[in-house]
């Protein structure tokens, strides 16, 4: 079935049907619902070229990823986010333009997207505490959404998890178990999420009268190797930590390996709490949670970010959307009372 046949079956004009399917706000909600139901029943898929002509849009969302060998973004976590966002893009008839550029070339990539009209909006991930992309995209007038937040977060759309509260709560959990020497294996602290997690950890310690010890805090790209190296150094000390708070389940696997190599049993000799993005390829729940974790689905975040961004494209004057998701603390086998 083509657009003309679908419109004829509904007794509507092709323009009305096209606008209903493409989210134009001036279409009556009842009419939109009737058109969408008929399209689903007929398994109607709009021709992408026709949609571009009908809407005047590129029907494409841009992602610009920089790589330096030290980036936090080109990793399995980004892949799961992209899978979630891609589900929504496909459902709404949008294509994905992924531009991977060298550090320092991101501004040129964004300016080229805006000048060419090749995208209708941009997804921004991994914001730093001082992130020039926000002001640049505001200057260019490109609709965008930030997965995370930074700076004055009132002037743009964003979705973030409550990183500070999650890590404050996780630290309090370990303190309640009697741990006082708690190591932090964090991500790069120029990144906004990692800076917030450190603040939550430090706030919880200070609230219990414990001065944060810089020698127990590590920050780097969140890889398994980094987690193993950091934990090995800490566990080989005479006055080693009895617990670890880790910013990624990928790094936590390295921490666990370092503990095992030293004959330490998780939950008895040493405790670990990690942030778990609920990665599709790494199931922390296979036989009950292996790790006690602050949990939040990165795939669901990708879906919701895509929905918010597409709504912004359709209704550019709508109020900004700010969503802060709480992370759930799931108790697993990796924590126990301080030895």
PDB file of N, CA and C in Angstrom, residues 285-323:
ATOM      1  N   UNK A 285      22.977 -10.861  36.607  1.00  0.00           N
ATOM      2  CA  UNK A 285      21.952 -11.605  37.322  1.00  0.00           C
ATOM      3  C   UNK A 285      21.912 -13.083  36.940  1.00  0.00           C
ATOM      4  N   UNK A 286      22.942 -13.594  36.316  1.00  0.00           N
ATOM      5  CA  UNK A 286      22.903 -14.955  35.794  1.00  0.00           C
ATOM      6  C   UNK A 286      22.502 -15.964  36.877  1.00  0.00           C
ATOM      7  N   UNK A 287      23.115 -15.885  38.056  1.00  0.00           N
ATOM      8  CA  UNK A 287      22.769 -16.797  39.153  1.00  0.00           C
ATOM      9  C   UNK A 287      22.561 -15.981  40.425  1.00  0.00           C
ATOM     10  N   UNK A 288      21.802 -14.916  40.323  1.00  0.00           N
ATOM     11  CA  UNK A 288      21.718 -13.952  41.406  1.00  0.00           C
ATOM     12  C   UNK A 288      22.842 -12.965  41.217  1.00  0.00           C
ATOM     13  N   UNK A 289      22.648 -11.703  41.580  1.00  0.00           N
ATOM     14  CA  UNK A 289      23.653 -10.678  41.278  1.00  0.00           C
ATOM     15  C   UNK A 289      25.037 -11.021  41.827  1.00  0.00           C
ATOM     16  N   UNK A 290      26.003 -11.114  40.941  1.00  0.00           N
ATOM     17  CA  UNK A 290      27.381 -11.364  41.367  1.00  0.00           C
ATOM     18  C   UNK A 290      27.913 -10.154  42.128  1.00  0.00           C
ATOM     19  N   UNK A 291      27.538  -8.966  41.667  1.00  0.00           N
ATOM     20  CA  UNK A 291      27.993  -7.724  42.287  1.00  0.00           C
ATOM     21  C   UNK A 291      26.827  -6.997  42.949  1.00  0.00           C
ATOM     22  N   UNK A 292      27.074  -6.461  44.125  1.00  0.00           N
ATOM     23  CA  UNK A 292      26.182  -5.425  44.638  1.00  0.00           C
ATOM     24  C   UNK A 292      26.399  -4.205  43.743  1.00  0.00           C
ATOM     25  N   UNK A 293      25.316  -3.598  43.286  1.00  0.00           N
ATOM     26  CA  UNK A 293      25.472  -2.586  42.235  1.00  0.00           C
ATOM     27  C   UNK A 293      24.406  -1.510  42.306  1.00  0.00           C
ATOM     28  N   UNK A 294      24.807  -0.308  41.910  1.00  0.00           N
ATOM     29  CA  UNK A 294      23.839   0.742  41.592  1.00  0.00           C
ATOM     30  C   UNK A 294      23.483   0.535  40.123  1.00  0.00           C
ATOM     31  N   UNK A 295      22.222   0.270  39.842  1.00  0.00           N
ATOM     32  CA  UNK A 295      21.840  -0.203  38.508  1.00  0.00           C
ATOM     33  C   UNK A 295      20.955   0.787  37.772  1.00  0.00           C
ATOM     34  N   UNK A 296      21.212   0.908  36.478  1.00  0.00           N
ATOM     35  CA  UNK A 296      20.381   1.723  35.594  1.00  0.00           C
ATOM     36  C   UNK A 296      20.616   1.217  34.174  1.00  0.00           C
ATOM     37  N   UNK A 297      19.549   1.030  33.416  1.00  0.00           N
ATOM     38  CA  UNK A 297      19.672   0.455  32.078  1.00  0.00           C
ATOM     39  C   UNK A 297      20.120   1.498  31.064  1.00  0.00           C
ATOM     40  N   UNK A 298      21.276   1.292  30.474  1.00  0.00           N
ATOM     41  CA  UNK A 298      21.767   2.215  29.447  1.00  0.00           C
ATOM     42  C   UNK A 298      20.951   2.088  28.173  1.00  0.00           C
ATOM     43  N   UNK A 299      20.412   0.907  27.901  1.00  0.00           N
ATOM     44  CA  UNK A 299      19.592   0.715  26.699  1.00  0.00           C
ATOM     45  C   UNK A 299      18.274   1.491  26.815  1.00  0.00           C
ATOM     46  N   UNK A 300      17.643   1.418  27.995  1.00  0.00           N
ATOM     47  CA  UNK A 300      16.411   2.184  28.208  1.00  0.00           C
ATOM     48  C   UNK A 300      16.695   3.684  28.133  1.00  0.00           C
ATOM     49  N   UNK A 301      17.854   4.091  28.637  1.00  0.00           N
ATOM     50  CA  UNK A 301      18.229   5.507  28.544  1.00  0.00           C
ATOM     51  C   UNK A 301      18.361   5.925  27.086  1.00  0.00           C
ATOM     52  N   UNK A 302      18.945   5.051  26.258  1.00  0.00           N
ATOM     53  CA  UNK A 302      19.065   5.357  24.831  1.00  0.00           C
ATOM     54  C   UNK A 302      17.705   5.544  24.183  1.00  0.00           C
ATOM     55  N   UNK A 303      16.766   4.671  24.520  1.00  0.00           N
ATOM     56  CA  UNK A 303      15.414   4.793  23.962  1.00  0.00           C
ATOM     57  C   UNK A 303      14.777   6.117  24.360  1.00  0.00           C
ATOM     58  N   UNK A 304      14.848   6.420  25.655  1.00  0.00           N
ATOM     59  CA  UNK A 304      14.182   7.643  26.127  1.00  0.00           C
ATOM     60  C   UNK A 304      14.851   8.898  25.580  1.00  0.00           C
ATOM     61  N   UNK A 305      16.168   8.898  25.505  1.00  0.00           N
ATOM     62  CA  UNK A 305      16.869  10.059  24.929  1.00  0.00           C
ATOM     63  C   UNK A 305      16.427  10.291  23.488  1.00  0.00           C
ATOM     64  N   UNK A 306      16.294   9.220  22.717  1.00  0.00           N
ATOM     65  CA  UNK A 306      15.864   9.354  21.324  1.00  0.00           C
ATOM     66  C   UNK A 306      14.446   9.911  21.249  1.00  0.00           C
ATOM     67  N   UNK A 307      13.575   9.450  22.131  1.00  0.00           N
ATOM     68  CA  UNK A 307      12.194   9.953  22.134  1.00  0.00           C
ATOM     69  C   UNK A 307      12.145  11.448  22.428  1.00  0.00           C
ATOM     70  N   UNK A 308      12.909  11.871  23.431  1.00  0.00           N
ATOM     71  CA  UNK A 308      12.916  13.293  23.794  1.00  0.00           C
ATOM     72  C   UNK A 308      13.460  14.135  22.648  1.00  0.00           C
ATOM     73  N   UNK A 309      14.553  13.674  22.031  1.00  0.00           N
ATOM     74  CA  UNK A 309      15.166  14.443  20.948  1.00  0.00           C
ATOM     75  C   UNK A 309      14.225  14.566  19.758  1.00  0.00           C
ATOM     76  N   UNK A 310      13.561  13.487  19.388  1.00  0.00           N
ATOM     77  CA  UNK A 310      12.650  13.543  18.242  1.00  0.00           C
ATOM     78  C   UNK A 310      11.458  14.456  18.534  1.00  0.00           C
ATOM     79  N   UNK A 311      10.964  14.441  19.774  1.00  0.00           N
ATOM     80  CA  UNK A 311       9.892  15.369  20.135  1.00  0.00           C
ATOM     81  C   UNK A 311      10.372  16.812  20.029  1.00  0.00           C
ATOM     82  N   UNK A 312      11.630  17.052  20.383  1.00  0.00           N
ATOM     83  CA  UNK A 312      12.194  18.409  20.279  1.00  0.00           C
ATOM     84  C   UNK A 312      12.281  18.842  18.818  1.00  0.00           C
ATOM     85  N   UNK A 313      12.628  17.910  17.939  1.00  0.00           N
ATOM     86  CA  UNK A 313      12.702  18.217  16.516  1.00  0.00           C
ATOM     87  C   UNK A 313      11.318  18.575  15.980  1.00  0.00           C
ATOM     88  N   UNK A 314      10.314  17.819  16.409  1.00  0.00           N
ATOM     89  CA  UNK A 314       8.953  18.071  15.940  1.00  0.00           C
ATOM     90  C   UNK A 314       8.364  19.349  16.526  1.00  0.00           C
ATOM     91  N   UNK A 315       8.728  19.644  17.783  1.00  0.00           N
ATOM     92  CA  UNK A 315       8.171  20.821  18.462  1.00  0.00           C
ATOM     93  C   UNK A 315       9.318  21.624  19.072  1.00  0.00           C
ATOM     94  N   UNK A 316      10.009  22.393  18.233  1.00  0.00           N
ATOM     95  CA  UNK A 316      11.217  23.094  18.694  1.00  0.00           C
ATOM     96  C   UNK A 316      10.970  24.139  19.774  1.00  0.00           C
ATOM     97  N   UNK A 317       9.737  24.615  19.911  1.00  0.00           N
ATOM     98  CA  UNK A 317       9.454  25.645  20.903  1.00  0.00           C
ATOM     99  C   UNK A 317       8.897  25.074  22.201  1.00  0.00           C
ATOM    100  N   UNK A 318       8.817  23.763  22.311  1.00  0.00           N
ATOM    101  CA  UNK A 318       8.290  23.144  23.528  1.00  0.00           C
ATOM    102  C   UNK A 318       9.261  23.372  24.687  1.00  0.00           C
ATOM    103  N   UNK A 319       8.784  23.330  25.923  1.00  0.00           N
ATOM    104  CA  UNK A 319       9.673  23.499  27.089  1.00  0.00           C
ATOM    105  C   UNK A 319      10.759  22.416  27.100  1.00  0.00           C
ATOM    106  N   UNK A 320      11.900  22.772  27.654  1.00  0.00           N
ATOM    107  CA  UNK A 320      12.990  21.799  27.750  1.00  0.00           C
ATOM    108  C   UNK A 320      12.595  20.651  28.679  1.00  0.00           C
ATOM    109  N   UNK A 321      13.091  19.468  28.342  1.00  0.00           N
ATOM    110  CA  UNK A 321      12.848  18.275  29.144  1.00  0.00           C
ATOM    111  C   UNK A 321      14.095  17.969  29.957  1.00  0.00           C
ATOM    112  N   UNK A 322      13.922  17.829  31.262  1.00  0.00           N
ATOM    113  CA  UNK A 322      15.017  17.463  32.166  1.00  0.00           C
ATOM    114  C   UNK A 322      14.564  16.237  32.951  1.00  0.00           C
ATOM    115  N   UNK A 323      15.225  15.102  32.741  1.00  0.00           N
ATOM    116  CA  UNK A 323      14.857  13.871  33.442  1.00  0.00           C
ATOM    117  C   UNK A 323      16.053  13.349  34.230  1.00  0.00           C
TER     118      UNK A 323
END
